[in-house]
Coordinates of C-alpha atoms and ligand atoms in Angstrom, one line a residue:
M845 CA 93.0 80.7 24.0
N846 CA 95.5 83.4 23.2
I847 CA 94.8 86.8 24.8
L848 CA 96.2 90.3 24.0
L849 CA 96.3 92.7 26.9
L850 CA 96.7 96.4 26.1
G851 CA 98.6 98.8 28.3
S852 CA 101.9 99.2 30.2
G853 CA 101.4 100.1 33.8
G854 CA 101.1 98.4 37.2
R855 CA 97.5 97.8 36.5
E856 CA 98.4 95.8 33.4
H857 CA 101.1 93.8 35.2
A858 CA 98.5 92.9 37.8
L859 CA 95.9 92.0 35.2
A860 CA 98.5 90.0 33.3
W861 CA 99.6 88.2 36.5
K862 CA 95.9 87.2 37.1
I863 CA 95.2 86.2 33.5
A864 CA 98.3 84.1 33.4
K865 CA 96.8 82.0 36.2
S866 CA 93.8 81.1 34.1
S867 CA 93.2 77.5 33.0
K868 CA 91.8 78.9 29.8
L869 CA 94.9 80.6 28.7
D870 CA 97.4 79.4 26.1
K871 CA 99.5 82.5 25.3
L872 CA 99.3 86.0 26.8
F873 CA 100.7 88.9 24.9
I874 CA 100.9 92.5 26.3
A875 CA 101.2 95.6 24.1
P876 CA 103.4 97.4 24.9
G877 CA 103.8 96.1 28.5
N878 CA 106.8 96.7 30.8
A879 CA 109.7 94.7 32.3
G880 CA 107.2 93.0 34.6
T881 CA 104.5 91.9 32.2
N882 CA 107.2 90.2 30.1
Q883 CA 107.7 87.8 33.1
V884 CA 104.2 86.5 32.9
G885 CA 103.6 86.8 29.1
T886 CA 105.2 88.2 26.0
N887 CA 105.6 91.9 25.3
V888 CA 104.8 93.2 21.9
N889 CA 106.1 96.5 20.7
I890 CA 102.8 98.1 19.7
K891 CA 101.2 101.1 21.3
A892 CA 97.8 100.6 22.8
E893 CA 96.4 103.4 20.6
D894 CA 97.7 101.9 17.3
F895 CA 94.6 100.1 16.2
D896 CA 95.9 99.1 12.8
A897 CA 99.0 97.5 14.2
I898 CA 96.8 95.8 16.9
K899 CA 94.6 94.4 14.1
D900 CA 97.6 92.9 12.3
F901 CA 98.9 91.4 15.5
V902 CA 95.5 89.9 16.5
L903 CA 95.0 88.3 13.1
G904 CA 98.6 87.1 12.9
N905 CA 98.7 85.5 16.3
D906 CA 95.3 83.8 16.6
I907 CA 94.2 86.1 19.4
K908 CA 90.8 85.2 20.7
M909 CA 90.2 88.0 23.2
V910 CA 91.5 91.5 23.8
V911 CA 91.6 93.1 27.2
C912 CA 92.0 96.8 27.3
G913 CA 93.8 98.1 30.5
P914 CA 93.8 101.9 30.1
E915 CA 91.0 104.4 29.1
A916 CA 92.5 106.1 26.1
P917 CA 92.0 103.3 23.5
L918 CA 88.5 102.8 24.8
V919 CA 87.6 106.5 24.5
A920 CA 89.2 106.4 21.1
G921 CA 86.8 103.6 20.2
I922 CA 88.8 100.4 20.1
S923 CA 85.7 98.2 20.8
D924 CA 83.8 99.8 17.9
F925 CA 86.9 99.4 15.7
F926 CA 86.8 95.6 16.3
K927 CA 83.0 95.4 16.0
N928 CA 83.0 97.3 12.7
D929 CA 85.8 95.3 11.1
E930 CA 84.8 92.2 9.1
E931 CA 87.9 90.2 10.2
L932 CA 87.8 91.3 13.9
K933 CA 84.1 91.5 14.7
N934 CA 84.0 88.1 16.4
I935 CA 86.9 88.8 18.7
P936 CA 85.6 90.2 22.0
V937 CA 87.2 93.3 23.5
V938 CA 86.9 93.7 27.3
G939 CA 86.0 97.3 27.5
P940 CA 83.0 99.4 26.6
S941 CA 82.0 101.0 23.2
K942 CA 83.1 104.5 22.5
E943 CA 79.7 105.7 23.7
G944 CA 80.0 103.8 27.0
A945 CA 83.6 105.1 27.4
Q946 CA 82.1 108.6 27.5
L947 CA 81.3 107.9 31.2
E948 CA 85.0 108.6 31.7
G949 CA 85.8 110.6 28.5
S950 CA 83.4 113.4 29.4
K951 CA 82.6 114.5 32.9
E952 CA 79.6 116.4 31.6
Y953 CA 78.3 113.2 29.9
A954 CA 78.8 111.3 33.1
K955 CA 77.0 113.9 35.2
E956 CA 74.0 114.0 32.8
F957 CA 73.9 110.2 32.8
M958 CA 73.8 110.2 36.7
L959 CA 71.1 112.9 36.7
R960 CA 68.9 110.9 34.2
H961 CA 69.2 107.8 36.4
G962 CA 68.9 109.4 39.8
I963 CA 72.4 108.4 40.9
P964 CA 73.7 110.4 43.8
T965 CA 76.5 112.8 42.9
A966 CA 77.6 116.4 43.6
A967 CA 75.4 119.2 42.2
Y968 CA 77.0 120.8 39.1
K969 CA 76.8 123.1 36.2
S970 CA 79.0 123.1 33.1
F971 CA 80.5 126.1 31.2
T972 CA 82.3 126.9 28.0
K973 CA 84.3 129.9 26.8
E974 CA 81.1 131.5 25.6
T975 CA 79.5 131.2 29.1
L976 CA 82.6 132.2 31.1
A977 CA 80.9 135.2 32.7
E978 CA 78.0 133.0 33.9
G979 CA 80.5 130.5 35.2
K980 CA 82.2 133.2 37.3
E981 CA 78.8 134.3 38.6
F982 CA 77.9 130.7 39.4
L983 CA 81.0 130.4 41.5
K984 CA 79.8 133.3 43.6
T985 CA 76.7 131.3 44.5
L986 CA 78.8 128.5 45.9
K987 CA 80.7 128.1 49.2
A988 CA 84.4 127.3 49.2
P989 CA 86.2 125.0 48.4
Y990 CA 85.4 125.3 44.7
V991 CA 85.7 122.2 42.5
L992 CA 86.6 122.7 38.8
K993 CA 86.9 119.7 36.4
A994 CA 88.1 119.6 32.9
D995 CA 85.4 117.8 30.9
G996 CA 87.7 115.6 28.9
L997 CA 90.6 113.2 29.7
A998 CA 93.5 115.0 31.3
A999 CA 95.6 112.2 32.7
G1000 CA 94.2 112.5 36.2
K1001 CA 95.3 116.2 36.4
G1002 CA 92.1 117.9 35.3
V1003 CA 90.5 118.5 38.7
L1004 CA 91.3 121.7 40.6
I1005 CA 90.1 122.3 44.2
L1006 CA 90.4 125.9 45.2
N1007 CA 89.8 127.8 48.5
E1008 CA 89.4 131.3 47.2
L1009 CA 86.7 132.7 45.0
E1010 CA 89.0 134.9 43.0
E1011 CA 91.4 132.1 42.4
A1012 CA 88.6 129.8 41.3
Q1013 CA 87.4 132.4 38.8
K1014 CA 90.9 132.9 37.5
E1015 CA 91.5 129.2 37.1
L1016 CA 88.1 128.8 35.4
E1017 CA 89.2 131.4 32.8
E1018 CA 92.5 129.6 32.3
M1019 CA 91.0 126.2 32.0
L1020 CA 88.5 127.4 29.4
G1021 CA 91.4 129.2 27.7
G1022 CA 93.1 125.9 27.0
M1023 CA 95.0 125.0 30.2
F1024 CA 94.3 121.3 29.5
G1025 CA 94.0 121.8 25.7
D1026 CA 90.7 120.5 24.3
A1027 CA 90.0 118.6 27.5
S1028 CA 89.1 121.8 29.3
S1029 CA 87.1 123.5 26.5
T1030 CA 84.1 122.6 28.8
V1031 CA 84.5 122.8 32.5
V1032 CA 82.2 121.2 35.1
I1033 CA 81.9 123.2 38.4
E1034 CA 80.8 121.0 41.2
E1035 CA 79.6 121.2 44.8
F1036 CA 82.4 120.2 47.1
L1037 CA 81.7 116.9 49.0
S1038 CA 83.4 116.2 52.2
G1039 CA 84.1 112.6 53.2
I1040 CA 86.3 109.6 52.8
E1041 CA 86.8 108.0 49.3
C1042 CA 86.8 104.4 48.1
S1043 CA 86.8 102.6 44.7
V1044 CA 84.3 100.0 43.8
F1045 CA 84.6 97.9 40.6
A1046 CA 82.0 96.0 38.6
L1047 CA 82.4 93.8 35.6
T1048 CA 79.3 94.1 33.4
D1049 CA 77.9 92.9 30.1
G1050 CA 75.6 95.9 30.1
K1051 CA 72.7 94.0 31.8
D1052 CA 74.1 91.9 34.6
Y1053 CA 77.2 92.6 36.7
V1054 CA 79.4 91.2 39.4
I1055 CA 81.1 93.4 42.0
L1056 CA 84.8 92.8 42.6
P1057 CA 86.6 93.5 45.9
E1058 CA 86.6 97.2 46.8
A1059 CA 89.8 99.2 47.5
K1060 CA 91.0 102.5 48.6
D1061 CA 93.8 104.4 46.9
Y1062 CA 96.1 107.1 48.1
K1063 CA 96.5 109.9 45.6
R1064 CA 98.7 112.5 47.2
I1065 CA 102.4 112.4 47.1
G1066 CA 103.0 113.3 50.7
E1067 CA 102.3 111.4 54.0
G1068 CA 99.0 112.2 55.6
D1069 CA 97.4 112.9 52.2
T1070 CA 99.3 116.1 51.6
G1071 CA 101.0 117.7 48.5
L1072 CA 100.4 117.2 44.8
N1073 CA 98.1 114.6 43.3
T1074 CA 99.7 111.6 41.7
G1075 CA 98.4 108.6 39.7
G1076 CA 98.2 106.8 43.1
M1077 CA 100.8 106.0 45.7
G1078 CA 99.3 102.8 47.1
S1079 CA 96.1 100.9 47.7
I1080 CA 94.4 98.7 50.2
S1081 CA 91.6 96.1 50.2
P1082 CA 89.3 95.5 51.9
V1083 CA 88.2 99.0 53.0
S1084 CA 87.0 99.0 56.6
F1085 CA 84.2 101.5 56.3
A1086 CA 82.8 99.7 53.2
D1087 CA 80.9 97.3 55.4
E1088 CA 77.8 95.3 54.4
E1089 CA 75.4 98.2 55.1
F1090 CA 77.5 100.7 53.1
M1091 CA 78.0 98.2 50.2
T1092 CA 74.3 97.5 50.0
K1093 CA 73.7 101.2 49.6
V1094 CA 76.4 101.3 46.9
E1095 CA 74.8 98.4 45.0
E1096 CA 71.2 99.6 45.3
R1097 CA 71.7 103.3 44.7
I1098 CA 74.7 103.3 42.4
V1099 CA 75.8 100.1 40.7
K1100 CA 72.3 98.8 39.8
P1101 CA 71.0 102.1 38.5
T1102 CA 74.2 102.6 36.5
I1103 CA 73.9 99.2 34.8
D1104 CA 70.2 99.6 34.3
G1105 CA 70.8 103.0 32.8
L1106 CA 73.3 101.5 30.3
N1107 CA 70.8 98.9 29.4
K1108 CA 67.8 101.3 29.0
E1109 CA 69.9 103.6 26.8
N1110 CA 71.1 100.7 24.7
I1111 CA 74.7 101.5 25.4
D1112 CA 77.0 98.6 24.5
Y1113 CA 79.1 98.1 27.6
K1114 CA 81.1 94.9 28.2
G1115 CA 83.9 95.6 30.6
F1116 CA 84.8 97.1 33.9
V1117 CA 83.0 100.1 35.6
F1118 CA 85.1 101.9 38.2
F1119 CA 82.9 103.8 40.7
G1120 CA 85.0 106.5 42.4
L1121 CA 82.9 107.0 45.5
I1122 CA 82.9 109.3 48.5
K1123 CA 81.1 108.6 51.8
V1124 CA 79.3 111.6 53.0
G1125 CA 77.7 111.0 56.4
N1126 CA 76.7 107.4 55.8
D1127 CA 75.8 107.7 52.2
P1128 CA 77.8 107.0 49.0
Y1129 CA 78.1 109.6 46.2
V1130 CA 79.8 109.2 42.9
I1131 CA 82.8 111.4 42.4
E1132 CA 83.6 109.9 39.0
Y1133 CA 83.2 107.0 36.7
N1134 CA 86.1 105.3 35.0
V1135 CA 85.6 102.7 32.3
R1136 CA 88.6 100.5 33.3
M1137 CA 90.2 99.2 36.5
G1138 CA 92.0 101.6 38.8
D1139 CA 95.7 101.9 39.2
P1140 CA 97.0 101.1 41.9
E1141 CA 93.7 99.6 43.1
T1142 CA 94.1 96.6 40.6
E1143 CA 97.4 95.7 42.3
S1144 CA 95.4 94.9 45.5
V1145 CA 92.1 93.9 44.0
M1146 CA 93.6 91.1 41.8
L1147 CA 95.2 89.6 44.9
R1148 CA 91.9 89.2 46.5
L1149 CA 89.9 87.9 43.5
E1150 CA 89.9 84.2 43.6
N1151 CA 87.8 83.6 40.5
D1152 CA 89.4 82.8 37.2
L1153 CA 89.4 86.2 35.5
V1154 CA 89.3 84.8 32.0
E1155 CA 86.2 82.8 32.9
L1156 CA 84.6 86.0 34.2
F1157 CA 85.4 87.6 30.8
E1158 CA 84.0 84.7 28.9
A1159 CA 80.8 84.9 31.0
T1160 CA 80.6 88.6 30.1
F1161 CA 80.4 87.8 26.4
A1162 CA 78.3 84.7 26.8
G1163 CA 75.6 86.6 28.8
T1164 CA 76.1 84.3 31.8
L1165 CA 77.5 86.8 34.3
S1166 CA 74.5 86.4 36.5
E1167 CA 75.6 82.8 37.1
Q1168 CA 79.0 83.9 38.4
K1169 CA 79.7 84.3 42.1
I1170 CA 82.7 86.4 43.1
I1171 CA 85.0 84.6 45.6
K1172 CA 87.2 86.9 47.7
D1173 CA 90.3 86.0 49.5
P1174 CA 89.6 86.9 53.1
R1175 CA 93.1 88.2 53.7
F1176 CA 94.1 91.9 53.4
A1177 CA 96.0 93.0 50.3
V1178 CA 98.0 96.2 50.1
S1179 CA 100.1 97.8 47.4
V1180 CA 102.8 100.4 48.1
M1181 CA 104.0 102.3 45.0
L1182 CA 107.7 103.1 44.6
V1183 CA 108.1 106.2 42.6
A1184 CA 110.9 108.2 40.9
G1185 CA 112.5 111.2 42.8
G1186 CA 110.7 114.4 41.8
Y1187 CA 107.5 112.7 40.8
P1188 CA 104.8 114.0 40.1
G1189 CA 106.9 116.9 38.9
D1190 CA 109.9 116.4 36.7
Y1191 CA 111.8 113.2 37.2
E1192 CA 114.5 111.2 35.5
K1193 CA 114.2 107.8 33.8
G1194 CA 116.7 105.1 33.2
K1195 CA 117.9 104.5 36.8
V1196 CA 119.2 101.0 37.2
M1197 CA 117.1 98.9 39.7
T1198 CA 118.5 96.2 42.0
G1199 CA 117.4 94.0 44.8
F1200 CA 114.6 92.1 43.1
E1201 CA 116.0 88.7 44.2
E1202 CA 115.9 89.7 47.8
V1203 CA 112.2 90.3 47.9
T1204 CA 110.2 87.5 49.6
D1205 CA 106.5 87.3 50.3
S1206 CA 105.5 90.3 48.1
I1207 CA 104.5 90.4 44.5
L1208 CA 106.3 93.1 42.5
F1209 CA 103.9 94.6 40.0
H1210 CA 106.0 96.7 37.6
A1211 CA 104.6 100.1 36.5
G1212 CA 107.3 102.3 34.9
T1213 CA 110.1 99.9 34.1
T1214 CA 111.9 98.6 31.1
V1215 CA 114.9 96.5 30.2
K1216 CA 118.0 98.3 29.0
D1217 CA 121.4 96.7 28.4
G1218 CA 120.3 93.7 30.4
N1219 CA 119.3 95.7 33.4
I1220 CA 115.8 96.6 34.7
V1221 CA 115.7 100.4 34.7
T1222 CA 113.1 103.0 35.7
N1223 CA 110.9 104.2 32.9
G1224 CA 108.2 106.3 34.5
G1225 CA 107.1 108.3 37.5
R1226 CA 105.4 105.4 39.2
V1227 CA 107.9 102.6 39.1
I1228 CA 106.8 99.5 40.9
A1229 CA 103.9 98.4 43.2
V1230 CA 105.0 96.2 46.1
S1231 CA 101.9 94.1 46.8
S1232 CA 101.4 91.8 49.8
Y1233 CA 98.9 89.8 51.7
G1234 CA 98.4 89.8 55.4
K1235 CA 96.0 88.4 58.0
D1236 CA 95.3 92.0 58.8
K1237 CA 96.2 95.4 57.5
A1238 CA 99.3 95.8 59.7
E1239 CA 100.8 92.5 58.6
A1240 CA 100.2 93.1 54.9
L1241 CA 101.7 96.6 55.2
A1242 CA 104.7 95.5 57.2
T1243 CA 105.6 93.0 54.4
S1244 CA 105.3 95.6 51.7
F1245 CA 107.3 98.2 53.6
K1246 CA 110.0 95.6 54.4
N1247 CA 110.3 94.7 50.7
A1248 CA 110.1 98.4 49.5
Q1249 CA 113.4 98.8 51.4
K1250 CA 115.0 96.0 49.4
I1251 CA 114.4 97.4 45.9
N1252 CA 117.0 100.1 45.2
Y1253 CA 117.4 102.8 42.6
E1254 CA 118.5 106.4 42.7
G1255 CA 115.8 108.7 43.9
K1256 CA 113.4 106.0 45.2
Y1257 CA 110.5 107.4 47.2
F1258 CA 107.3 105.8 48.7
R1259 CA 104.7 106.7 51.2
S1260 CA 105.1 104.8 54.5
D1261 CA 101.6 105.6 55.7
I1262 CA 99.3 103.8 53.3
G1263 CA 96.1 102.8 55.1
F1264 CA 96.7 105.3 57.9
D1265 CA 93.1 106.6 57.8
L1266 CA 91.4 103.2 58.0
Ligands
AMP1539 P1 88.4 112.9 39.8 O1 89.5 113.0 38.8 O2 87.0 113.3 39.4 O3 88.4 111.6 40.5 O4 88.8 113.9 41.0 C1 90.1 113.9 41.6 C2 89.9 114.0 43.1 O5 89.4 115.3 43.4 C3 89.0 113.0 43.7 O6 89.6 111.8 44.0 C4 88.6 113.7 44.9 O7 89.6 113.6 45.9 C5 88.6 115.2 44.5 N1 87.2 115.6 44.1 C6 86.6 115.5 42.9 N2 85.4 115.9 42.9 C7 85.1 116.3 44.2 C8 84.0 116.9 44.9 N3 82.8 117.2 44.2 N4 84.1 117.2 46.2 C9 85.2 116.9 46.8 N5 86.3 116.4 46.3 C10 86.3 116.1 45.0
LIG1540 N1 93.5 105.2 41.2 C1 92.6 106.0 40.4 C2 92.6 105.8 39.0 O1 93.0 104.7 38.5 O2 92.0 106.6 38.3

């Protein structure tokens, strides 16, 4: 069958790489894709949010399945757009309905959902402009650090963690005053949880689910998890502390109740659920839900998933997910992100990249790249994810770091301590 994948990051290159291995695939198209996705499929110059153009392309190219990489089209309702269209309604979209996507699109919605279904998460209250004074009072009842979250999508930047009460009160006022536009017209204030984080992924049809290999990502720009938050500087799978005992708790306390909750509430959800977890003591808590795969987690997770991904998608739509068994590559997989100088602040694009042909034993998942005048050039803050296998963590990392040295462009930076805390 022909498949259309939406998105343009490292996650999408990793998904495209995996889909391209499927025995079920005829042609893979990626909209809009990047310089890497074009090596495993065909890029199409359509934005992932342009539903009308997507419709024309799907009908004109005999597309039999659409896979949505990023959250924005899901929150904007791409699955419903297909379901409600006479000509598109029989074409499955991997990704939840608009309602299901609210698990990521609104922190308040997600918190209320967790509360309804007894899913462990930080205690919280939410506030709007009208209740700013109460919000400031509420902060006084909490201990530092203070966690403030914009309710809506804010490109991973909507969470502030502050050590001083006055600062937290000031930031609350600024957030409600439009710091993140509409996304922060409601702000969730949360209890601070202290522990180590990991990402768990399920693929669900809204009733049954399979759990994919877990991963840990490294969000801060600086070594030792210091400095500004980024989209993610690297990932590793498996995660040593996510042992059988911990993962049993995750499944029983979090994954199952989440999927049962979707089912009970009749929420149409056929796609990935990303559980952003934190281990407090020995117990998992949900920090956030996402309604898509993680980036850069996907760049490690896809290396360890041995199943045919398209078969898993087919099972999701056939209602046969319970018959599927996930097979994991026993090796370690790591991904080291090369980024642009200055990222996550201001950075330049269009830097010519060289050294690709010298890379051996790693898979280069392109994130922010494009082709210009016959050269591959940088086209984003996160540029390329150098992904490798190893018999252990050290071997996989050594391969990625060796190859990270071989790719060159002006301003290149990467963290050389991915996995340091495991
Ligand atoms: P989020 O966008 O919700 O994933 O939050 C971004 C990051 O902020 C998370 O990955 C955590 O490192 C941190 N964070 C969010 N909520 C909390 C919390 N309640 N306690 C401690 N850290 C948090
Ligand atoms: N790596 C975190 C995310 O994709 O949101």
